[in-house]
GROMACS .gro file of C-alpha atoms in nm:
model
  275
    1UNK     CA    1   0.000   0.000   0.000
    2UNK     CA    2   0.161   0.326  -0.104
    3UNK     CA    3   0.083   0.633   0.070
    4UNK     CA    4   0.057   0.975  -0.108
    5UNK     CA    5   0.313   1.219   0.096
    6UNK     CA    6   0.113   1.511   0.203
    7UNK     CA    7   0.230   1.819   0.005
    8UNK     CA    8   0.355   2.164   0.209
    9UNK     CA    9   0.077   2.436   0.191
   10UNK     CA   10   0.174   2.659  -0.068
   11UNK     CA   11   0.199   3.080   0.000
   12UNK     CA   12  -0.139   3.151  -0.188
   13UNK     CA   13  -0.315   2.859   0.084
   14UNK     CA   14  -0.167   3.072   0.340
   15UNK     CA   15  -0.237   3.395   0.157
   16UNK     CA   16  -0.643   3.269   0.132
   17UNK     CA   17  -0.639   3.126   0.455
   18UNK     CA   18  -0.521   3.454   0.619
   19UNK     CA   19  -0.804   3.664   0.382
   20UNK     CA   20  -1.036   3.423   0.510
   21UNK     CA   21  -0.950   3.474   0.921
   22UNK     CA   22  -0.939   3.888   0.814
   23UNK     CA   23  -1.280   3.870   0.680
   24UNK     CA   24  -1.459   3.647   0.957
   25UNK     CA   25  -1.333   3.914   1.211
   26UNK     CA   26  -1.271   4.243   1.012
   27UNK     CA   27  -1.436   4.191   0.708
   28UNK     CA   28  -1.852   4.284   0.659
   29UNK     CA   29  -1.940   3.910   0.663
   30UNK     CA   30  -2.238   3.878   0.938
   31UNK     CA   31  -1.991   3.604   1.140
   32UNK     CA   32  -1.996   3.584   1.557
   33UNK     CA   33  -1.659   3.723   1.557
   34UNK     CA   34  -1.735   4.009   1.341
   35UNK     CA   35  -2.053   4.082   1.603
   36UNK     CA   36  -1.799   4.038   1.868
   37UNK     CA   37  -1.542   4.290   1.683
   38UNK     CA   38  -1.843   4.564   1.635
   39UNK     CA   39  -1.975   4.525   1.995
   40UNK     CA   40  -1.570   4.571   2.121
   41UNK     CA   41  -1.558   4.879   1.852
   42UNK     CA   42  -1.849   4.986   1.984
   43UNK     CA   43  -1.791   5.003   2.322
   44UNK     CA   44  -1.399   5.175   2.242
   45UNK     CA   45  -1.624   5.461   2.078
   46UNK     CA   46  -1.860   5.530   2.349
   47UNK     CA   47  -1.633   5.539   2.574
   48UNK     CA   48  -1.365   5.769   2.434
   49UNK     CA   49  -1.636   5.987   2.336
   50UNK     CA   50  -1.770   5.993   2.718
   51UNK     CA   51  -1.388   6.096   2.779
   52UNK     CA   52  -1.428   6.419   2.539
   53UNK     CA   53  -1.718   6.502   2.709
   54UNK     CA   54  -1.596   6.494   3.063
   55UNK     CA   55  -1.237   6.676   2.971
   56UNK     CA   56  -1.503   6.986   2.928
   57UNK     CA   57  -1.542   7.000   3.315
   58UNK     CA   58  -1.304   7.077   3.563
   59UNK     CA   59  -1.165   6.773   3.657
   60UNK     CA   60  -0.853   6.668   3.844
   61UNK     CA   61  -0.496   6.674   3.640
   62UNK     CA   62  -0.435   6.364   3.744
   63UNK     CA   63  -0.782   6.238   3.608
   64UNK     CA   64  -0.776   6.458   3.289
   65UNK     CA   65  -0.406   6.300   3.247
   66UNK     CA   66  -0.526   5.919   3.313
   67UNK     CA   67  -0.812   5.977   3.047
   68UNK     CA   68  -0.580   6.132   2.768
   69UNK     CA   69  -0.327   5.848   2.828
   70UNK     CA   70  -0.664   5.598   2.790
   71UNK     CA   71  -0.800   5.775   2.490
   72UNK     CA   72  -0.454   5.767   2.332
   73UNK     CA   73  -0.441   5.363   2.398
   74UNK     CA   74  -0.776   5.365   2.231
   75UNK     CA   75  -0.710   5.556   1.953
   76UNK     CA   76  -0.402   5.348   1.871
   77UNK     CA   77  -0.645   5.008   1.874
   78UNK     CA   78  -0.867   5.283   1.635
   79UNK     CA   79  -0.542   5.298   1.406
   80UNK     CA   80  -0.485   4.889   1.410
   81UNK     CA   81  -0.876   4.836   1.336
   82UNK     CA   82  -0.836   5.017   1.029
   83UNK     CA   83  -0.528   4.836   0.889
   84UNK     CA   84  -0.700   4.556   0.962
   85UNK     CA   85  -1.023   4.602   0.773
   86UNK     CA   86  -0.848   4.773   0.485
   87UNK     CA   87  -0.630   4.416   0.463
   88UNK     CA   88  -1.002   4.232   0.516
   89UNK     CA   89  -1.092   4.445   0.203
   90UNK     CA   90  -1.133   4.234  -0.129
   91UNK     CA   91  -1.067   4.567  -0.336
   92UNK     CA   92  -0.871   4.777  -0.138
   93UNK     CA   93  -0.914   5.151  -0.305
   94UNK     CA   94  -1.293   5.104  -0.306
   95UNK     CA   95  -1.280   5.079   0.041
   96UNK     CA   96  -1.047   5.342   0.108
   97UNK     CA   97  -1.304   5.580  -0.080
   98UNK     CA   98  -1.606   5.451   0.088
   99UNK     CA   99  -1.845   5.661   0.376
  100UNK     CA  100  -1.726   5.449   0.630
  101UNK     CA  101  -1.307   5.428   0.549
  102UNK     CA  102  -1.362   5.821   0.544
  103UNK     CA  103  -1.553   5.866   0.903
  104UNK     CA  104  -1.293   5.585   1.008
  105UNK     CA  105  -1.006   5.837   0.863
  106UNK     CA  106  -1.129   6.095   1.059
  107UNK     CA  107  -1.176   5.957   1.369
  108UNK     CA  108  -0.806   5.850   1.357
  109UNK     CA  109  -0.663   6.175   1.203
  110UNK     CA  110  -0.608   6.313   1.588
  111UNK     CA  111  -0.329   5.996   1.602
  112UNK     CA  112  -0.132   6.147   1.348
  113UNK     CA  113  -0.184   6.498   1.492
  114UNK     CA  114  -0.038   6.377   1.833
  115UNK     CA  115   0.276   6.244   1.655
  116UNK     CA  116   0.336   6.584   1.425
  117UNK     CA  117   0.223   6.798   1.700
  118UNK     CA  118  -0.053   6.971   1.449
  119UNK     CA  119  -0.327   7.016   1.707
  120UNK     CA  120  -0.591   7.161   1.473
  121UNK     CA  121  -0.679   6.776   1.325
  122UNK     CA  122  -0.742   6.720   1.698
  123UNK     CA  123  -1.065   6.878   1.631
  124UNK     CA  124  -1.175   6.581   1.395
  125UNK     CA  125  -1.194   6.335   1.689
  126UNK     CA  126  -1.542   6.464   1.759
  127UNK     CA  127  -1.611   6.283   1.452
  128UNK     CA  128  -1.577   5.976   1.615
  129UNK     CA  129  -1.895   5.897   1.764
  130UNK     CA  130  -1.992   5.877   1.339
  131UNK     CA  131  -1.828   5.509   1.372
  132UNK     CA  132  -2.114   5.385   1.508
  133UNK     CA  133  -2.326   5.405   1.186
  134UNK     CA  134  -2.210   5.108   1.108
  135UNK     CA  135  -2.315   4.919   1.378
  136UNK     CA  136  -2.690   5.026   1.222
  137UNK     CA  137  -2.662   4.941   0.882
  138UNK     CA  138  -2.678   4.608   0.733
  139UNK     CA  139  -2.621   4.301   0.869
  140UNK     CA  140  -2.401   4.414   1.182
  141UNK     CA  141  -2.427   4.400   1.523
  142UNK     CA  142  -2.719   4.549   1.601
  143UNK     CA  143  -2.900   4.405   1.335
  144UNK     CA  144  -2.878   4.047   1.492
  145UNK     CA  145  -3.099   4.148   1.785
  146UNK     CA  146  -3.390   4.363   1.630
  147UNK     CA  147  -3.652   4.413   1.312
  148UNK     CA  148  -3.567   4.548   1.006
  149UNK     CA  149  -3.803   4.803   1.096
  150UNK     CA  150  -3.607   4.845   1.458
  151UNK     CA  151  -3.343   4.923   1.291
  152UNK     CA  152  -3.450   5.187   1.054
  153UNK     CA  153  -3.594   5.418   1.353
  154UNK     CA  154  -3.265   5.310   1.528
  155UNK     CA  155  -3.080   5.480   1.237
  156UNK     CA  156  -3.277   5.780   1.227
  157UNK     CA  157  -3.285   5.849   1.622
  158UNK     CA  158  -2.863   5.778   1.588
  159UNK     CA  159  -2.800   5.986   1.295
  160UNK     CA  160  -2.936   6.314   1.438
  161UNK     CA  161  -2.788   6.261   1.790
  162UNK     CA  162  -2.465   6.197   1.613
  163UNK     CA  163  -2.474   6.533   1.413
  164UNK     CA  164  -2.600   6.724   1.722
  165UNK     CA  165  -2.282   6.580   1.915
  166UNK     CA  166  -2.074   6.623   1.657
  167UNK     CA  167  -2.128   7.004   1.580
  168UNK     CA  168  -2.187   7.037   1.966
  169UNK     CA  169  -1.820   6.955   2.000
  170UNK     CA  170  -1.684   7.148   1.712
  171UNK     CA  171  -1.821   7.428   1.799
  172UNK     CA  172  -1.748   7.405   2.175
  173UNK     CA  173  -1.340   7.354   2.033
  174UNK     CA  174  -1.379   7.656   1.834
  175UNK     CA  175  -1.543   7.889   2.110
  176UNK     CA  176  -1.409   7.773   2.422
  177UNK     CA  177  -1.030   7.934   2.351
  178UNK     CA  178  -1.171   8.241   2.284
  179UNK     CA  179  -1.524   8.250   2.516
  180UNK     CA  180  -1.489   7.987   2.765
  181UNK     CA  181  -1.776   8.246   2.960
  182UNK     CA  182  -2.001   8.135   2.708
  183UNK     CA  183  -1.888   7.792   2.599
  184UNK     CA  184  -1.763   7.655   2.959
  185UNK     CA  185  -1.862   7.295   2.892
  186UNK     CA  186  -1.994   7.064   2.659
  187UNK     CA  187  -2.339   7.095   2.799
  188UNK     CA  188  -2.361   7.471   2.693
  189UNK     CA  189  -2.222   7.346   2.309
  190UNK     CA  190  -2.477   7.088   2.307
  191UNK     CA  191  -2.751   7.309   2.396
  192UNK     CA  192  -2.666   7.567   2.133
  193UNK     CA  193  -2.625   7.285   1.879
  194UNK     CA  194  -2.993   7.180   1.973
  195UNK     CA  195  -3.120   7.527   1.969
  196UNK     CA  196  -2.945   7.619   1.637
  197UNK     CA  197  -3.058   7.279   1.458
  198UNK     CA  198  -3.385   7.328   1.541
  199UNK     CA  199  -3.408   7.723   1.428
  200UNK     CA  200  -3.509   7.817   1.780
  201UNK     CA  201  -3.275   8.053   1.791
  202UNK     CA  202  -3.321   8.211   2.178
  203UNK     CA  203  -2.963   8.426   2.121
  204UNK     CA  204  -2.850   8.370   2.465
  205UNK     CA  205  -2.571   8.159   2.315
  206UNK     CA  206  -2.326   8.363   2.027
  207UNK     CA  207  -1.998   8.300   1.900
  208UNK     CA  208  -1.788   8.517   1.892
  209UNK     CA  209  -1.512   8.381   1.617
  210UNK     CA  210  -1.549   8.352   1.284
  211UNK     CA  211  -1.483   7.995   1.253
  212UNK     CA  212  -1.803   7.954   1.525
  213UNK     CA  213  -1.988   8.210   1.328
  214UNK     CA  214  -1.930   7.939   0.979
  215UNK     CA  215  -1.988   7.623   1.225
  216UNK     CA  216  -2.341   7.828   1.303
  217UNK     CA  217  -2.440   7.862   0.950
  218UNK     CA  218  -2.356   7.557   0.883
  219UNK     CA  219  -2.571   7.421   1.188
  220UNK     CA  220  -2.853   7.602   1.062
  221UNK     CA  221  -2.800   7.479   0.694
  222UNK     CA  222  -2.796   7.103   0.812
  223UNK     CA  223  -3.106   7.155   1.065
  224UNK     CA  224  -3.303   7.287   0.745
  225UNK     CA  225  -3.222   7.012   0.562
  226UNK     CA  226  -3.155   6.746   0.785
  227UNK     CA  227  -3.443   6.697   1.001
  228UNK     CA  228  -3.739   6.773   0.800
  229UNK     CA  229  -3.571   6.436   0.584
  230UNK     CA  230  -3.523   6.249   0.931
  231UNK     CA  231  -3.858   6.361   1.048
  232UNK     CA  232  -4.024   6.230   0.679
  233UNK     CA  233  -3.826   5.886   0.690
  234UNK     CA  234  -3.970   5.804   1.019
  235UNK     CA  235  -4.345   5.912   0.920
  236UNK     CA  236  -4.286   5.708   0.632
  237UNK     CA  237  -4.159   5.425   0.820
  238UNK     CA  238  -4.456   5.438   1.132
  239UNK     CA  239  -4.659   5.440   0.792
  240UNK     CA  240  -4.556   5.107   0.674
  241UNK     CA  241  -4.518   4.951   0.975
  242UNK     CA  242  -4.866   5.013   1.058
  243UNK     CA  243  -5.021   4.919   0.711
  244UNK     CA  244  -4.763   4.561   0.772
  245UNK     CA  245  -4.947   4.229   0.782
  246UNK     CA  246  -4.796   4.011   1.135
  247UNK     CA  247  -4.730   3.692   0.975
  248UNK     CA  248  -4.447   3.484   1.072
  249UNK     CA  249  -4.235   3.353   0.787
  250UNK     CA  250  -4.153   2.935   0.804
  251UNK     CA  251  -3.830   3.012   0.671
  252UNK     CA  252  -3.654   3.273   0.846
  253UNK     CA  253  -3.862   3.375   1.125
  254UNK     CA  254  -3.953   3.736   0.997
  255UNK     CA  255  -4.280   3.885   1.116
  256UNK     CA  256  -4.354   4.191   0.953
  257UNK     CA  257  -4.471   4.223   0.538
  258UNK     CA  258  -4.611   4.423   0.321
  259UNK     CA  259  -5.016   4.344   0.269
  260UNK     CA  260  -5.009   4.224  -0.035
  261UNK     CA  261  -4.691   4.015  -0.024
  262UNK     CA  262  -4.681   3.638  -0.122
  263UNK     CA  263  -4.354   3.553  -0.058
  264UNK     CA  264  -4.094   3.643   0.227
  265UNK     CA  265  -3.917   3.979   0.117
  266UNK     CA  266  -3.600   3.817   0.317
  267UNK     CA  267  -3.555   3.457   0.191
  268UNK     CA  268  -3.835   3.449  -0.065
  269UNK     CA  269  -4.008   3.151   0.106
  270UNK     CA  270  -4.455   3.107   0.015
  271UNK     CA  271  -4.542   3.321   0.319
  272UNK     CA  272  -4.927   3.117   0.285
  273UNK     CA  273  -4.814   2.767   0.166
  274UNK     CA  274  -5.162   2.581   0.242
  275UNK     CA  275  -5.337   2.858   0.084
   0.00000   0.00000   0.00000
């Protein structure tokens, strides 16, 4: 009996079997490690954007020094993830020029800043919390645990917080130098954020510098456009949901379609096969 002598793995096995481990954890597949990766990412991102927040009140130096030497450490793991996703990537420019390679640029930007010492990209790590749209789109993490629908008015609700904290934050960079009287803490750029989204406008709040005086406009500009949208998505969606028949599907479990549907909009399954 002859045996056949097993042959070496050759580089492209190892090249494919290394795509294959990037793309269960870093790639977009919907894989438990991938849920575990978002729910880490996601947890990194709340709480280095808690951190921002609570640098805006007097605090301790000891404290504000423990939390800049944390949010560094988690802005490094920021800097690994995307290596790590742009390897995962099966076309690698497409994904460099994609929404969420550029809000993951951003977010990252202040690294680079702390190594060249240019402190004005320090400003972009307000852009951070924008990471999170991810986790609300598509088969991610929070779309293992609730409704298509769910997730929609998830979206919605997250994308105008995340604008309002956003511009809250740039604006409270910009005026705080120059009118920390005005602008003491984040809760004062938060409420003019609100105030200018919304066109309120009660003008106990002003910058005073011309970069605030653009963020405003640009506030205002965004609140015009912005919410009205939001506001119309999520009528839309109540809308629909409403008009929905409740009728489980046999093949994947989904509940919710549209009146006049036959088959499963999911996994195209009869939704009435003893009809």
């Amino acid at each position: 009996m002859t045996t056949v002598p097993s042959q070496a793995p050759t580089q492209a096995d190892l090249d494919l079997a290394r795509s294959g481990i990037l793309q269960r954890y870093w790639g977009d597949q919907d894989t438990p490690e991938s849920r575990w990766v978002n729910l880490l990412v996601a947890v990194l991102v709340f709480c280095s954007s808690t951190f921002f927040v609570v640098e805006t009140y007097p605090i301790p130096p000891e404290v504000r020094l423990w939390l800049e030497r944390v949010d560094r450490l988690i802005l490094g793991l920021f800097v690994v993830e995307y290596l790590l996703r742009l390897a995962a990537a099966p076309q690698k420019l497409r994904y460099v020029v994609s929404l969420y390679s550029l809000i993951d640029l951003l977010a990252i930007l202040p690294f680079f800043a702390g190594l060249t010492d240019i402190r004005f990209i320090r400003i972009f790590r307000w852009f951070r919390i924008l990471r999170l749209l991810r986790l609300v789109e598509g088969k991610t993490l929070f779309g293992q645990f609730i409704s298509a629908d769910s997730r929609i008015l998830l979206r919605i609700f997250f994308t105008l917080f995340a604008i309002v904290f956003v511009y809250s934050g740039l604006i409270y960079q910009v005026e705080h130098p120059v009118n920390p009287g005005v602008f003491a803490t984040f809760l004062d750029a938060f409420y003019f954020s609100v105030v200018t989204m919304t066109t309120v406008g009660f003008g106990d709040l002003t910058p005073s510098s011309e970069l605030g005086r653009l963020l405003t406009v640009l506030m205002i500009l965004t609140g015009i456009a912005l919410i009205p949208w939001q506001v119309g998505e999520l009528i839309k969606q109540l809308v629909k949901s409403g008009n929905s028949v409740q009728w489980a599907c046999p093949g994947c479990g989904l509940s919710q379609h549209d009146g006049d549907a036959q088959f499963c909009k999911r996994c195209g399954t009869p939704l009435y096969p003893g009809s």
